[in-house]
Amino acid sequence: MNENLFASFIAPMILGLPLVTLIVLFPSLLFPTSNRLINNRLISLQQWMLQLVSKQMMSIHNTKGQTWTLMLMSLILFIGSTNLLGLLPHSFTPTTQLSMNLGMAIPLWAGAVITGFRNKTKTSLAHFLPQGTPTPLIPMLVIIETISLFIQPMALAVRLTANITAGHLLIHLIGGATLALMSISTTTAFITFIVLILLTILEFAVAMIQAYVFTLLVSLYLHDNT
C-alpha cells in the first residue's frame, strides 16, 4: 500500500535506456502472417475480425477515403493490443501517456483536415460558417468553429488516456484494498476480490471499445473531409 499510486505509469528503463520503443513494437509480433494455403484457426479468426471491422467502418467512405483502410486497421490493432497487454501484471501501457496519444491523434487529424482542404476546399471552409447565420454572429461563430476544429485531436488523446488510466487506477486501488482486508475480514476481502474480477473483465471490454472509438472518430473526421 506504500507503493506510489502512479508508479505503474512511469516508463520503464534498463541501464538508463528507455524501453518504450520496444514495448510499442512488441504488439506487432502478436499478429503473425501465414504463407500457407489454408490458415490455422488463430489467423482465420484474426482475418475475420479485421474484415468485419473494416466493412463496418469503411462502408461510409468513398474511394478516396477507403485508401486509408490499411492505416485505420493497423491503428485499431495497435491500440487494442497495447491496451490488452497493459492489463497484464507488472506491465506498462503506452496508451496511458498523453504524449503518445497526441502523437497518434494529431498526425491523423491533420492528414484528414489537409485532405479536406485539398479535395473539398469550399465545403471545408463552409463548416466554419453555417448557412443562414446572422451577420452580427459571423465573427463569433467562425472563432467557435475554429476552436472546435483544433480541439478534436486533444479530445481524441485525452479520452483514450483518461479511460485507460482510470481503469488501471481502480484496479490498483481495489487490489490493494483486497490485500489489506485479508488480515481484517476474510468475507469483506472475498467480496472485494469479486469486485476486482468484475472490474478486470470490464477493463478488457474498455480496452477494446476505446481502440474502436479512437479509430471510429478518426474515420468520421476523414469522412467529413473526403
mmCIF file with all atom_site columns, C-alpha atoms in Angstrom:
data_model
loop_
_atom_site.group_PDB
_atom_site.id
_atom_site.type_symbol
_atom_site.label_atom_id
_atom_site.label_alt_id
_atom_site.label_comp_id
_atom_site.label_asym_id
_atom_site.label_entity_id
_atom_site.label_seq_id
_atom_site.pdbx_PDB_ins_code
_atom_site.Cartn_x
_atom_site.Cartn_y
_atom_site.Cartn_z
_atom_site.occupancy
_atom_site.B_iso_or_equiv
_atom_site.pdbx_formal_charge
_atom_site.auth_seq_id
_atom_site.auth_comp_id
_atom_site.auth_asym_id
_atom_site.auth_atom_id
_atom_site.pdbx_PDB_model_num
ATOM 1   C CA . MET A 1 1   ? 0.000   0.000   0.000   1.00 0.00 ? 1   MET A CA 1
ATOM 2   C CA . ASN A 1 2   ? 3.048   2.251   0.372   1.00 0.00 ? 2   ASN A CA 1
ATOM 3   C CA . GLU A 1 3   ? 3.795   1.988   -3.324  1.00 0.00 ? 3   GLU A CA 1
ATOM 4   C CA . ASN A 1 4   ? 3.343   5.128   -5.366  1.00 0.00 ? 4   ASN A CA 1
ATOM 5   C CA . LEU A 1 5   ? -0.091  5.042   -6.982  1.00 0.00 ? 5   LEU A CA 1
ATOM 6   C CA . PHE A 1 6   ? 1.294   6.311   -10.284 1.00 0.00 ? 6   PHE A CA 1
ATOM 7   C CA . ALA A 1 7   ? 4.416   4.125   -10.342 1.00 0.00 ? 7   ALA A CA 1
ATOM 8   C CA . SER A 1 8   ? 2.892   1.844   -12.985 1.00 0.00 ? 8   SER A CA 1
ATOM 9   C CA . PHE A 1 9   ? 2.582   4.790   -15.394 1.00 0.00 ? 9   PHE A CA 1
ATOM 10  C CA . ILE A 1 10  ? 6.311   5.594   -15.334 1.00 0.00 ? 10  ILE A CA 1
ATOM 11  C CA . ALA A 1 11  ? 8.099   4.491   -18.494 1.00 0.00 ? 11  ALA A CA 1
ATOM 12  C CA . PRO A 1 12  ? 10.385  1.517   -17.663 1.00 0.00 ? 12  PRO A CA 1
ATOM 13  C CA . MET A 1 13  ? 14.149  1.877   -18.134 1.00 0.00 ? 13  MET A CA 1
ATOM 14  C CA . ILE A 1 14  ? 17.114  -0.515  -18.069 1.00 0.00 ? 14  ILE A CA 1
ATOM 15  C CA . LEU A 1 15  ? 20.627  0.866   -17.552 1.00 0.00 ? 15  LEU A CA 1
ATOM 16  C CA . GLY A 1 16  ? 19.244  4.343   -18.170 1.00 0.00 ? 16  GLY A CA 1
ATOM 17  C CA . LEU A 1 17  ? 17.794  3.370   -21.566 1.00 0.00 ? 17  LEU A CA 1
ATOM 18  C CA . PRO A 1 18  ? 14.017  3.702   -22.097 1.00 0.00 ? 18  PRO A CA 1
ATOM 19  C CA . LEU A 1 19  ? 12.160  0.572   -23.165 1.00 0.00 ? 19  LEU A CA 1
ATOM 20  C CA . VAL A 1 20  ? 9.142   2.387   -24.589 1.00 0.00 ? 20  VAL A CA 1
ATOM 21  C CA . THR A 1 21  ? 10.233  1.761   -28.193 1.00 0.00 ? 21  THR A CA 1
ATOM 22  C CA . LEU A 1 22  ? 10.480  -1.999  -27.645 1.00 0.00 ? 22  LEU A CA 1
ATOM 23  C CA . ILE A 1 23  ? 7.132   -2.039  -25.828 1.00 0.00 ? 23  ILE A CA 1
ATOM 24  C CA . VAL A 1 24  ? 5.458   -0.123  -28.670 1.00 0.00 ? 24  VAL A CA 1
ATOM 25  C CA . LEU A 1 25  ? 6.890   -2.520  -31.281 1.00 0.00 ? 25  LEU A CA 1
ATOM 26  C CA . PHE A 1 26  ? 6.019   -5.680  -29.341 1.00 0.00 ? 26  PHE A CA 1
ATOM 27  C CA . PRO A 1 27  ? 2.271   -5.857  -30.253 1.00 0.00 ? 27  PRO A CA 1
ATOM 28  C CA . SER A 1 28  ? 3.173   -6.258  -33.935 1.00 0.00 ? 28  SER A CA 1
ATOM 29  C CA . LEU A 1 29  ? 4.620   -9.686  -33.087 1.00 0.00 ? 29  LEU A CA 1
ATOM 30  C CA . LEU A 1 30  ? 1.211   -10.877 -31.901 1.00 0.00 ? 30  LEU A CA 1
ATOM 31  C CA . PHE A 1 31  ? -0.310  -10.777 -35.389 1.00 0.00 ? 31  PHE A CA 1
ATOM 32  C CA . PRO A 1 32  ? 1.609   -13.304 -37.487 1.00 0.00 ? 32  PRO A CA 1
ATOM 33  C CA . THR A 1 33  ? 1.122   -13.742 -41.227 1.00 0.00 ? 33  THR A CA 1
ATOM 34  C CA . SER A 1 34  ? 0.760   -17.117 -42.864 1.00 0.00 ? 34  SER A CA 1
ATOM 35  C CA . ASN A 1 35  ? 2.054   -18.279 -46.242 1.00 0.00 ? 35  ASN A CA 1
ATOM 36  C CA . ARG A 1 36  ? 0.024   -21.483 -46.144 1.00 0.00 ? 36  ARG A CA 1
ATOM 37  C CA . LEU A 1 37  ? -2.841  -22.202 -48.488 1.00 0.00 ? 37  LEU A CA 1
ATOM 38  C CA . ILE A 1 38  ? -5.136  -22.995 -45.529 1.00 0.00 ? 38  ILE A CA 1
ATOM 39  C CA . ASN A 1 39  ? -4.767  -20.788 -42.461 1.00 0.00 ? 39  ASN A CA 1
ATOM 40  C CA . ASN A 1 40  ? -4.979  -22.008 -38.886 1.00 0.00 ? 40  ASN A CA 1
ATOM 41  C CA . ARG A 1 41  ? -7.800  -21.018 -36.533 1.00 0.00 ? 41  ARG A CA 1
ATOM 42  C CA . LEU A 1 42  ? -5.941  -18.067 -34.998 1.00 0.00 ? 42  LEU A CA 1
ATOM 43  C CA . ILE A 1 43  ? -5.142  -16.392 -38.308 1.00 0.00 ? 43  ILE A CA 1
ATOM 44  C CA . SER A 1 44  ? -8.617  -17.181 -39.672 1.00 0.00 ? 44  SER A CA 1
ATOM 45  C CA . LEU A 1 45  ? -10.188 -15.529 -36.603 1.00 0.00 ? 45  LEU A CA 1
ATOM 46  C CA . GLN A 1 46  ? -7.871  -12.556 -36.969 1.00 0.00 ? 46  GLN A CA 1
ATOM 47  C CA . GLN A 1 47  ? -8.772  -12.094 -40.643 1.00 0.00 ? 47  GLN A CA 1
ATOM 48  C CA . TRP A 1 48  ? -12.497 -12.497 -39.952 1.00 0.00 ? 48  TRP A CA 1
ATOM 49  C CA . MET A 1 49  ? -12.434 -9.809  -37.256 1.00 0.00 ? 49  MET A CA 1
ATOM 50  C CA . LEU A 1 50  ? -10.463 -7.437  -39.491 1.00 0.00 ? 50  LEU A CA 1
ATOM 51  C CA . GLN A 1 51  ? -12.890 -7.928  -42.360 1.00 0.00 ? 51  GLN A CA 1
ATOM 52  C CA . LEU A 1 52  ? -15.861 -7.368  -40.052 1.00 0.00 ? 52  LEU A CA 1
ATOM 53  C CA . VAL A 1 53  ? -14.474 -4.157  -38.562 1.00 0.00 ? 53  VAL A CA 1
ATOM 54  C CA . SER A 1 54  ? -13.207 -2.775  -41.874 1.00 0.00 ? 54  SER A CA 1
ATOM 55  C CA . LYS A 1 55  ? -16.529 -3.481  -43.587 1.00 0.00 ? 55  LYS A CA 1
ATOM 56  C CA . GLN A 1 56  ? -18.468 -1.722  -40.836 1.00 0.00 ? 56  GLN A CA 1
ATOM 57  C CA . MET A 1 57  ? -16.086 1.227   -40.529 1.00 0.00 ? 57  MET A CA 1
ATOM 58  C CA . MET A 1 58  ? -15.226 1.898   -44.164 1.00 0.00 ? 58  MET A CA 1
ATOM 59  C CA . SER A 1 59  ? -18.650 1.361   -45.758 1.00 0.00 ? 59  SER A CA 1
ATOM 60  C CA . ILE A 1 60  ? -19.484 5.078   -45.399 1.00 0.00 ? 60  ILE A CA 1
ATOM 61  C CA . HIS A 1 61  ? -16.351 6.213   -47.271 1.00 0.00 ? 61  HIS A CA 1
ATOM 62  C CA . ASN A 1 62  ? -15.880 6.962   -50.928 1.00 0.00 ? 62  ASN A CA 1
ATOM 63  C CA . THR A 1 63  ? -12.941 5.703   -52.973 1.00 0.00 ? 63  THR A CA 1
ATOM 64  C CA . LYS A 1 64  ? -10.509 8.299   -51.594 1.00 0.00 ? 64  LYS A CA 1
ATOM 65  C CA . GLY A 1 65  ? -11.493 7.569   -48.033 1.00 0.00 ? 65  GLY A CA 1
ATOM 66  C CA . GLN A 1 66  ? -11.111 3.815   -48.496 1.00 0.00 ? 66  GLN A CA 1
ATOM 67  C CA . THR A 1 67  ? -7.431  4.286   -49.290 1.00 0.00 ? 67  THR A CA 1
ATOM 68  C CA . TRP A 1 68  ? -6.996  4.832   -45.511 1.00 0.00 ? 68  TRP A CA 1
ATOM 69  C CA . THR A 1 69  ? -8.290  1.325   -44.712 1.00 0.00 ? 69  THR A CA 1
ATOM 70  C CA . LEU A 1 70  ? -4.880  -0.222  -44.070 1.00 0.00 ? 70  LEU A CA 1
ATOM 71  C CA . MET A 1 71  ? -3.833  2.629   -41.797 1.00 0.00 ? 71  MET A CA 1
ATOM 72  C CA . LEU A 1 72  ? -7.037  2.568   -39.770 1.00 0.00 ? 72  LEU A CA 1
ATOM 73  C CA . MET A 1 73  ? -6.988  -1.220  -39.355 1.00 0.00 ? 73  MET A CA 1
ATOM 74  C CA . SER A 1 74  ? -3.350  -1.054  -38.243 1.00 0.00 ? 74  SER A CA 1
ATOM 75  C CA . LEU A 1 75  ? -4.332  1.689   -35.778 1.00 0.00 ? 75  LEU A CA 1
ATOM 76  C CA . ILE A 1 76  ? -7.155  -0.275  -34.153 1.00 0.00 ? 76  ILE A CA 1
ATOM 77  C CA . LEU A 1 77  ? -4.975  -3.391  -33.901 1.00 0.00 ? 77  LEU A CA 1
ATOM 78  C CA . PHE A 1 78  ? -2.135  -1.442  -32.302 1.00 0.00 ? 78  PHE A CA 1
ATOM 79  C CA . ILE A 1 79  ? -4.285  0.404   -29.752 1.00 0.00 ? 79  ILE A CA 1
ATOM 80  C CA . GLY A 1 80  ? -6.350  -2.665  -28.898 1.00 0.00 ? 80  GLY A CA 1
ATOM 81  C CA . SER A 1 81  ? -3.350  -4.973  -28.415 1.00 0.00 ? 81  SER A CA 1
ATOM 82  C CA . THR A 1 82  ? -1.454  -2.326  -26.430 1.00 0.00 ? 82  THR A CA 1
ATOM 83  C CA . ASN A 1 83  ? -4.423  -1.771  -24.118 1.00 0.00 ? 83  ASN A CA 1
ATOM 84  C CA . LEU A 1 84  ? -4.875  -5.503  -23.546 1.00 0.00 ? 84  LEU A CA 1
ATOM 85  C CA . LEU A 1 85  ? -1.171  -6.114  -22.881 1.00 0.00 ? 85  LEU A CA 1
ATOM 86  C CA . GLY A 1 86  ? -1.267  -3.290  -20.343 1.00 0.00 ? 86  GLY A CA 1
ATOM 87  C CA . LEU A 1 87  ? -3.706  -5.310  -18.235 1.00 0.00 ? 87  LEU A CA 1
ATOM 88  C CA . LEU A 1 88  ? -1.061  -7.963  -17.576 1.00 0.00 ? 88  LEU A CA 1
ATOM 89  C CA . PRO A 1 89  ? 0.576   -7.767  -14.129 1.00 0.00 ? 89  PRO A CA 1
ATOM 90  C CA . HIS A 1 90  ? 3.749   -5.645  -13.879 1.00 0.00 ? 90  HIS A CA 1
ATOM 91  C CA . SER A 1 91  ? 3.325   -4.387  -17.429 1.00 0.00 ? 91  SER A CA 1
ATOM 92  C CA . PHE A 1 92  ? 3.443   -0.887  -18.906 1.00 0.00 ? 92  PHE A CA 1
ATOM 93  C CA . THR A 1 93  ? 0.653   0.618   -21.025 1.00 0.00 ? 93  THR A CA 1
ATOM 94  C CA . PRO A 1 94  ? 1.928   3.206   -23.543 1.00 0.00 ? 94  PRO A CA 1
ATOM 95  C CA . THR A 1 95  ? -1.614  4.480   -24.162 1.00 0.00 ? 95  THR A CA 1
ATOM 96  C CA . THR A 1 96  ? -1.719  5.909   -20.622 1.00 0.00 ? 96  THR A CA 1
ATOM 97  C CA . GLN A 1 97  ? 0.797   8.515   -21.812 1.00 0.00 ? 97  GLN A CA 1
ATOM 98  C CA . LEU A 1 98  ? -0.903  11.633  -23.189 1.00 0.00 ? 98  LEU A CA 1
ATOM 99  C CA . SER A 1 99  ? 2.174   12.478  -25.258 1.00 0.00 ? 99  SER A CA 1
ATOM 100 C CA . MET A 1 100 ? 1.950   9.194   -27.173 1.00 0.00 ? 100 MET A CA 1
ATOM 101 C CA . ASN A 1 101 ? -1.788  9.508   -27.771 1.00 0.00 ? 101 ASN A CA 1
ATOM 102 C CA . LEU A 1 102 ? -1.292  13.058  -29.037 1.00 0.00 ? 102 LEU A CA 1
ATOM 103 C CA . GLY A 1 103 ? 1.431   11.694  -31.297 1.00 0.00 ? 103 GLY A CA 1
ATOM 104 C CA . MET A 1 104 ? -1.158  9.382   -32.853 1.00 0.00 ? 104 MET A CA 1
ATOM 105 C CA . ALA A 1 105 ? -4.118  11.787  -32.874 1.00 0.00 ? 105 ALA A CA 1
ATOM 106 C CA . ILE A 1 106 ? -2.524  14.959  -34.255 1.00 0.00 ? 106 ILE A CA 1
ATOM 107 C CA . PRO A 1 107 ? -0.975  13.495  -37.471 1.00 0.00 ? 107 PRO A CA 1
ATOM 108 C CA . LEU A 1 108 ? -4.132  11.529  -38.316 1.00 0.00 ? 108 LEU A CA 1
ATOM 109 C CA . TRP A 1 109 ? -6.379  14.530  -37.647 1.00 0.00 ? 109 TRP A CA 1
ATOM 110 C CA . ALA A 1 110 ? -4.064  16.842  -39.587 1.00 0.00 ? 110 ALA A CA 1
ATOM 111 C CA . GLY A 1 111 ? -3.945  14.408  -42.509 1.00 0.00 ? 111 GLY A CA 1
ATOM 112 C CA . ALA A 1 112 ? -7.745  14.261  -42.640 1.00 0.00 ? 112 ALA A CA 1
ATOM 113 C CA . VAL A 1 113 ? -8.122  18.048  -42.438 1.00 0.00 ? 113 VAL A CA 1
ATOM 114 C CA . ILE A 1 114 ? -5.435  18.711  -45.069 1.00 0.00 ? 114 ILE A CA 1
ATOM 115 C CA . THR A 1 115 ? -7.089  16.143  -47.329 1.00 0.00 ? 115 THR A CA 1
ATOM 116 C CA . GLY A 1 116 ? -10.364 18.021  -46.947 1.00 0.00 ? 116 GLY A CA 1
ATOM 117 C CA . PHE A 1 117 ? -8.833  21.399  -47.780 1.00 0.00 ? 117 PHE A CA 1
ATOM 118 C CA . ARG A 1 118 ? -7.140  19.907  -50.853 1.00 0.00 ? 118 ARG A CA 1
ATOM 119 C CA . ASN A 1 119 ? -10.106 17.983  -52.257 1.00 0.00 ? 119 ASN A CA 1
ATOM 120 C CA . LYS A 1 120 ? -13.117 19.961  -50.967 1.00 0.00 ? 120 LYS A CA 1
ATOM 121 C CA . THR A 1 121 ? -11.884 23.453  -50.208 1.00 0.00 ? 121 THR A CA 1
ATOM 122 C CA . LYS A 1 122 ? -15.258 25.216  -50.387 1.00 0.00 ? 122 LYS A CA 1
ATOM 123 C CA . THR A 1 123 ? -17.034 22.562  -48.303 1.00 0.00 ? 123 THR A CA 1
ATOM 124 C CA . SER A 1 124 ? -14.298 22.598  -45.672 1.00 0.00 ? 124 SER A CA 1
ATOM 125 C CA . LEU A 1 125 ? -14.409 26.378  -45.390 1.00 0.00 ? 125 LEU A CA 1
ATOM 126 C CA . ALA A 1 126 ? -18.223 26.291  -45.262 1.00 0.00 ? 126 ALA A CA 1
ATOM 127 C CA . HIS A 1 127 ? -18.033 24.332  -41.975 1.00 0.00 ? 127 HIS A CA 1
ATOM 128 C CA . PHE A 1 128 ? -16.709 27.455  -40.285 1.00 0.00 ? 128 PHE A CA 1
ATOM 129 C CA . LEU A 1 129 ? -19.887 29.407  -41.093 1.00 0.00 ? 129 LEU A CA 1
ATOM 130 C CA . PRO A 1 130 ? -23.268 27.619  -41.096 1.00 0.00 ? 130 PRO A CA 1
ATOM 131 C CA . GLN A 1 131 ? -25.781 28.749  -43.678 1.00 0.00 ? 131 GLN A CA 1
ATOM 132 C CA . GLY A 1 132 ? -28.233 31.420  -42.550 1.00 0.00 ? 132 GLY A CA 1
ATOM 133 C CA . THR A 1 133 ? -26.034 32.787  -39.770 1.00 0.00 ? 133 THR A CA 1
ATOM 134 C CA . PRO A 1 134 ? -26.975 36.377  -38.755 1.00 0.00 ? 134 PRO A CA 1
ATOM 135 C CA . THR A 1 135 ? -24.333 38.894  -39.751 1.00 0.00 ? 135 THR A CA 1
ATOM 136 C CA . PRO A 1 136 ? -23.508 40.089  -36.191 1.00 0.00 ? 136 PRO A CA 1
ATOM 137 C CA . LEU A 1 137 ? -22.765 36.486  -35.121 1.00 0.00 ? 137 LEU A CA 1
ATOM 138 C CA . ILE A 1 138 ? -20.419 35.653  -38.008 1.00 0.00 ? 138 ILE A CA 1
ATOM 139 C CA . PRO A 1 139 ? -17.117 36.565  -36.246 1.00 0.00 ? 139 PRO A CA 1
ATOM 140 C CA . MET A 1 140 ? -18.118 34.727  -33.076 1.00 0.00 ? 140 MET A CA 1
ATOM 141 C CA . LEU A 1 141 ? -19.191 31.565  -34.924 1.00 0.00 ? 141 LEU A CA 1
ATOM 142 C CA . VAL A 1 142 ? -16.010 31.494  -37.007 1.00 0.00 ? 142 VAL A CA 1
ATOM 143 C CA . ILE A 1 143 ? -13.930 31.666  -33.821 1.00 0.00 ? 143 ILE A CA 1
ATOM 144 C CA . ILE A 1 144 ? -16.013 28.948  -32.129 1.00 0.00 ? 144 ILE A CA 1
ATOM 145 C CA . GLU A 1 145 ? -15.837 26.594  -35.127 1.00 0.00 ? 145 GLU A CA 1
ATOM 146 C CA . THR A 1 146 ? -12.094 27.152  -35.416 1.00 0.00 ? 146 THR A CA 1
ATOM 147 C CA . ILE A 1 147 ? -11.563 26.329  -31.753 1.00 0.00 ? 147 ILE A CA 1
ATOM 148 C CA . SER A 1 148 ? -13.767 23.230  -32.016 1.00 0.00 ? 148 SER A CA 1
ATOM 149 C CA . LEU A 1 149 ? -11.734 22.059  -35.011 1.00 0.00 ? 149 LEU A CA 1
ATOM 150 C CA . PHE A 1 150 ? -8.420  22.323  -33.178 1.00 0.00 ? 150 PHE A CA 1
ATOM 151 C CA . ILE A 1 151 ? -9.850  20.671  -30.057 1.00 0.00 ? 151 ILE A CA 1
ATOM 152 C CA . GLN A 1 152 ? -10.627 17.447  -31.957 1.00 0.00 ? 152 GLN A CA 1
ATOM 153 C CA . PRO A 1 153 ? -7.153  15.833  -31.652 1.00 0.00 ? 153 PRO A CA 1
ATOM 154 C CA . MET A 1 154 ? -6.958  16.859  -27.991 1.00 0.00 ? 154 MET A CA 1
ATOM 155 C CA . ALA A 1 155 ? -10.338 15.217  -27.353 1.00 0.00 ? 155 ALA A CA 1
ATOM 156 C CA . LEU A 1 156 ? -9.151  12.021  -29.060 1.00 0.00 ? 156 LEU A CA 1
ATOM 157 C CA . ALA A 1 157 ? -5.981  11.791  -26.991 1.00 0.00 ? 157 ALA A CA 1
ATOM 158 C CA . VAL A 1 158 ? -7.488  12.841  -23.644 1.00 0.00 ? 158 VAL A CA 1
ATOM 159 C CA . ARG A 1 159 ? -10.427 10.425  -23.994 1.00 0.00 ? 159 ARG A CA 1
ATOM 160 C CA . LEU A 1 160 ? -8.132  7.440   -24.569 1.00 0.00 ? 160 LEU A CA 1
ATOM 161 C CA . THR A 1 161 ? -5.679  8.478   -21.844 1.00 0.00 ? 161 THR A CA 1
ATOM 162 C CA . ALA A 1 162 ? -8.373  9.160   -19.239 1.00 0.00 ? 162 ALA A CA 1
ATOM 163 C CA . ASN A 1 163 ? -10.281 5.916   -19.770 1.00 0.00 ? 163 ASN A CA 1
ATOM 164 C CA . ILE A 1 164 ? -7.228  3.650   -19.693 1.00 0.00 ? 164 ILE A CA 1
ATOM 165 C CA . THR A 1 165 ? -5.620  5.481   -16.764 1.00 0.00 ? 165 THR A CA 1
ATOM 166 C CA . ALA A 1 166 ? -8.825  5.480   -14.708 1.00 0.00 ? 166 ALA A CA 1
ATOM 167 C CA . GLY A 1 167 ? -9.258  1.743   -15.185 1.00 0.00 ? 167 GLY A CA 1
ATOM 168 C CA . HIS A 1 168 ? -5.689  0.988   -14.140 1.00 0.00 ? 168 HIS A CA 1
ATOM 169 C CA . LEU A 1 169 ? -6.009  3.183   -11.049 1.00 0.00 ? 169 LEU A CA 1
ATOM 170 C CA . LEU A 1 170 ? -9.238  1.469   -9.989  1.00 0.00 ? 170 LEU A CA 1
ATOM 171 C CA . ILE A 1 171 ? -7.679  -1.976  -10.374 1.00 0.00 ? 171 ILE A CA 1
ATOM 172 C CA . HIS A 1 172 ? -4.646  -0.837  -8.386  1.00 0.00 ? 172 HIS A CA 1
ATOM 173 C CA . LEU A 1 173 ? -6.756  0.639   -5.571  1.00 0.00 ? 173 LEU A CA 1
ATOM 174 C CA . ILE A 1 174 ? -9.188  -2.269  -5.283  1.00 0.00 ? 174 ILE A CA 1
ATOM 175 C CA . GLY A 1 175 ? -6.338  -4.791  -5.471  1.00 0.00 ? 175 GLY A CA 1
ATOM 176 C CA . GLY A 1 176 ? -4.528  -3.011  -2.645  1.00 0.00 ? 176 GLY A CA 1
ATOM 177 C CA . ALA A 1 177 ? -7.728  -2.844  -0.613  1.00 0.00 ? 177 ALA A CA 1
ATOM 178 C CA . THR A 1 178 ? -8.251  -6.593  -1.078  1.00 0.00 ? 178 THR A CA 1
ATOM 179 C CA . LEU A 1 179 ? -4.785  -7.367  0.272   1.00 0.00 ? 179 LEU A CA 1
ATOM 180 C CA . ALA A 1 180 ? -5.289  -5.044  3.229   1.00 0.00 ? 180 ALA A CA 1
ATOM 181 C CA . LEU A 1 181 ? -8.690  -6.554  4.103   1.00 0.00 ? 181 LEU A CA 1
ATOM 182 C CA . MET A 1 182 ? -7.446  -10.146 4.084   1.00 0.00 ? 182 MET A CA 1
ATOM 183 C CA . SER A 1 183 ? -5.975  -9.719  7.570   1.00 0.00 ? 183 SER A CA 1
ATOM 184 C CA . ILE A 1 184 ? -9.053  -7.884  8.867   1.00 0.00 ? 184 ILE A CA 1
ATOM 185 C CA . SER A 1 185 ? -12.136 -9.559  7.409   1.00 0.00 ? 185 SER A CA 1
ATOM 186 C CA . THR A 1 186 ? -11.975 -12.541 5.086   1.00 0.00 ? 186 THR A CA 1
ATOM 187 C CA . THR A 1 187 ? -15.591 -12.108 3.983   1.00 0.00 ? 187 THR A CA 1
ATOM 188 C CA . THR A 1 188 ? -15.114 -8.462  3.054   1.00 0.00 ? 188 THR A CA 1
ATOM 189 C CA . ALA A 1 189 ? -11.865 -9.316  1.265   1.00 0.00 ? 189 ALA A CA 1
ATOM 190 C CA . PHE A 1 190 ? -13.645 -12.023 -0.742  1.00 0.00 ? 190 PHE A CA 1
ATOM 191 C CA . ILE A 1 191 ? -16.388 -9.590  -1.793  1.00 0.00 ? 191 ILE A CA 1
ATOM 192 C CA . THR A 1 192 ? -13.760 -7.029  -2.775  1.00 0.00 ? 192 THR A CA 1
ATOM 193 C CA . PHE A 1 193 ? -11.933 -9.719  -4.756  1.00 0.00 ? 193 PHE A CA 1
ATOM 194 C CA . ILE A 1 194 ? -15.114 -10.496 -6.698  1.00 0.00 ? 194 ILE A CA 1
ATOM 195 C CA . VAL A 1 195 ? -15.488 -6.781  -7.451  1.00 0.00 ? 195 VAL A CA 1
ATOM 196 C CA . LEU A 1 196 ? -11.862 -6.776  -8.657  1.00 0.00 ? 196 LEU A CA 1
ATOM 197 C CA . ILE A 1 197 ? -12.537 -9.690  -11.027 1.00 0.00 ? 197 ILE A CA 1
ATOM 198 C CA . LEU A 1 198 ? -15.635 -7.987  -12.431 1.00 0.00 ? 198 LEU A CA 1
ATOM 199 C CA . LEU A 1 199 ? -13.709 -4.736  -12.869 1.00 0.00 ? 199 LEU A CA 1
ATOM 200 C CA . THR A 1 200 ? -10.913 -6.579  -14.681 1.00 0.00 ? 200 THR A CA 1
ATOM 201 C CA . ILE A 1 201 ? -13.445 -8.106  -17.093 1.00 0.00 ? 201 ILE A CA 1
ATOM 202 C CA . LEU A 1 202 ? -14.899 -4.638  -17.631 1.00 0.00 ? 202 LEU A CA 1
ATOM 203 C CA . GLU A 1 203 ? -11.416 -3.263  -18.348 1.00 0.00 ? 203 GLU A CA 1
ATOM 204 C CA . PHE A 1 204 ? -10.898 -5.892  -21.054 1.00 0.00 ? 204 PHE A CA 1
ATOM 205 C CA . ALA A 1 205 ? -14.056 -4.592  -22.716 1.00 0.00 ? 205 ALA A CA 1
ATOM 206 C CA . VAL A 1 206 ? -12.994 -0.960  -22.226 1.00 0.00 ? 206 VAL A CA 1
ATOM 207 C CA . ALA A 1 207 ? -9.589  -1.699  -23.794 1.00 0.00 ? 207 ALA A CA 1
ATOM 208 C CA . MET A 1 208 ? -11.246 -2.933  -26.988 1.00 0.00 ? 208 MET A CA 1
ATOM 209 C CA . ILE A 1 209 ? -14.009 -0.318  -27.007 1.00 0.00 ? 209 ILE A CA 1
ATOM 210 C CA . GLN A 1 210 ? -11.557 2.576   -26.640 1.00 0.00 ? 210 GLN A CA 1
ATOM 211 C CA . ALA A 1 211 ? -9.477  1.266   -29.552 1.00 0.00 ? 211 ALA A CA 1
ATOM 212 C CA . TYR A 1 212 ? -12.631 1.090   -31.662 1.00 0.00 ? 212 TYR A CA 1
ATOM 213 C CA . VAL A 1 213 ? -13.866 4.551   -30.575 1.00 0.00 ? 213 VAL A CA 1
ATOM 214 C CA . PHE A 1 214 ? -10.493 6.197   -31.297 1.00 0.00 ? 214 PHE A CA 1
ATOM 215 C CA . THR A 1 215 ? -10.320 4.654   -34.776 1.00 0.00 ? 215 THR A CA 1
ATOM 216 C CA . LEU A 1 216 ? -14.007 5.330   -35.497 1.00 0.00 ? 216 LEU A CA 1
ATOM 217 C CA . LEU A 1 217 ? -13.650 9.036   -34.671 1.00 0.00 ? 217 LEU A CA 1
ATOM 218 C CA . VAL A 1 218 ? -10.609 9.311   -36.940 1.00 0.00 ? 218 VAL A CA 1
ATOM 219 C CA . SER A 1 219 ? -12.684 7.583   -39.621 1.00 0.00 ? 219 SER A CA 1
ATOM 220 C CA . LEU A 1 220 ? -15.522 10.093  -39.139 1.00 0.00 ? 220 LEU A CA 1
ATOM 221 C CA . TYR A 1 221 ? -13.100 13.024  -39.365 1.00 0.00 ? 221 TYR A CA 1
ATOM 222 C CA . LEU A 1 222 ? -11.835 11.514  -42.597 1.00 0.00 ? 222 LEU A CA 1
ATOM 223 C CA . HIS A 1 223 ? -15.371 11.027  -43.897 1.00 0.00 ? 223 HIS A CA 1
ATOM 224 C CA . ASP A 1 224 ? -16.151 14.707  -43.324 1.00 0.00 ? 224 ASP A CA 1
ATOM 225 C CA . ASN A 1 225 ? -13.119 15.700  -45.399 1.00 0.00 ? 225 ASN A CA 1
ATOM 226 C CA . THR A 1 226 ? -13.307 13.319  -48.373 1.00 0.00 ? 226 THR A CA 1
#
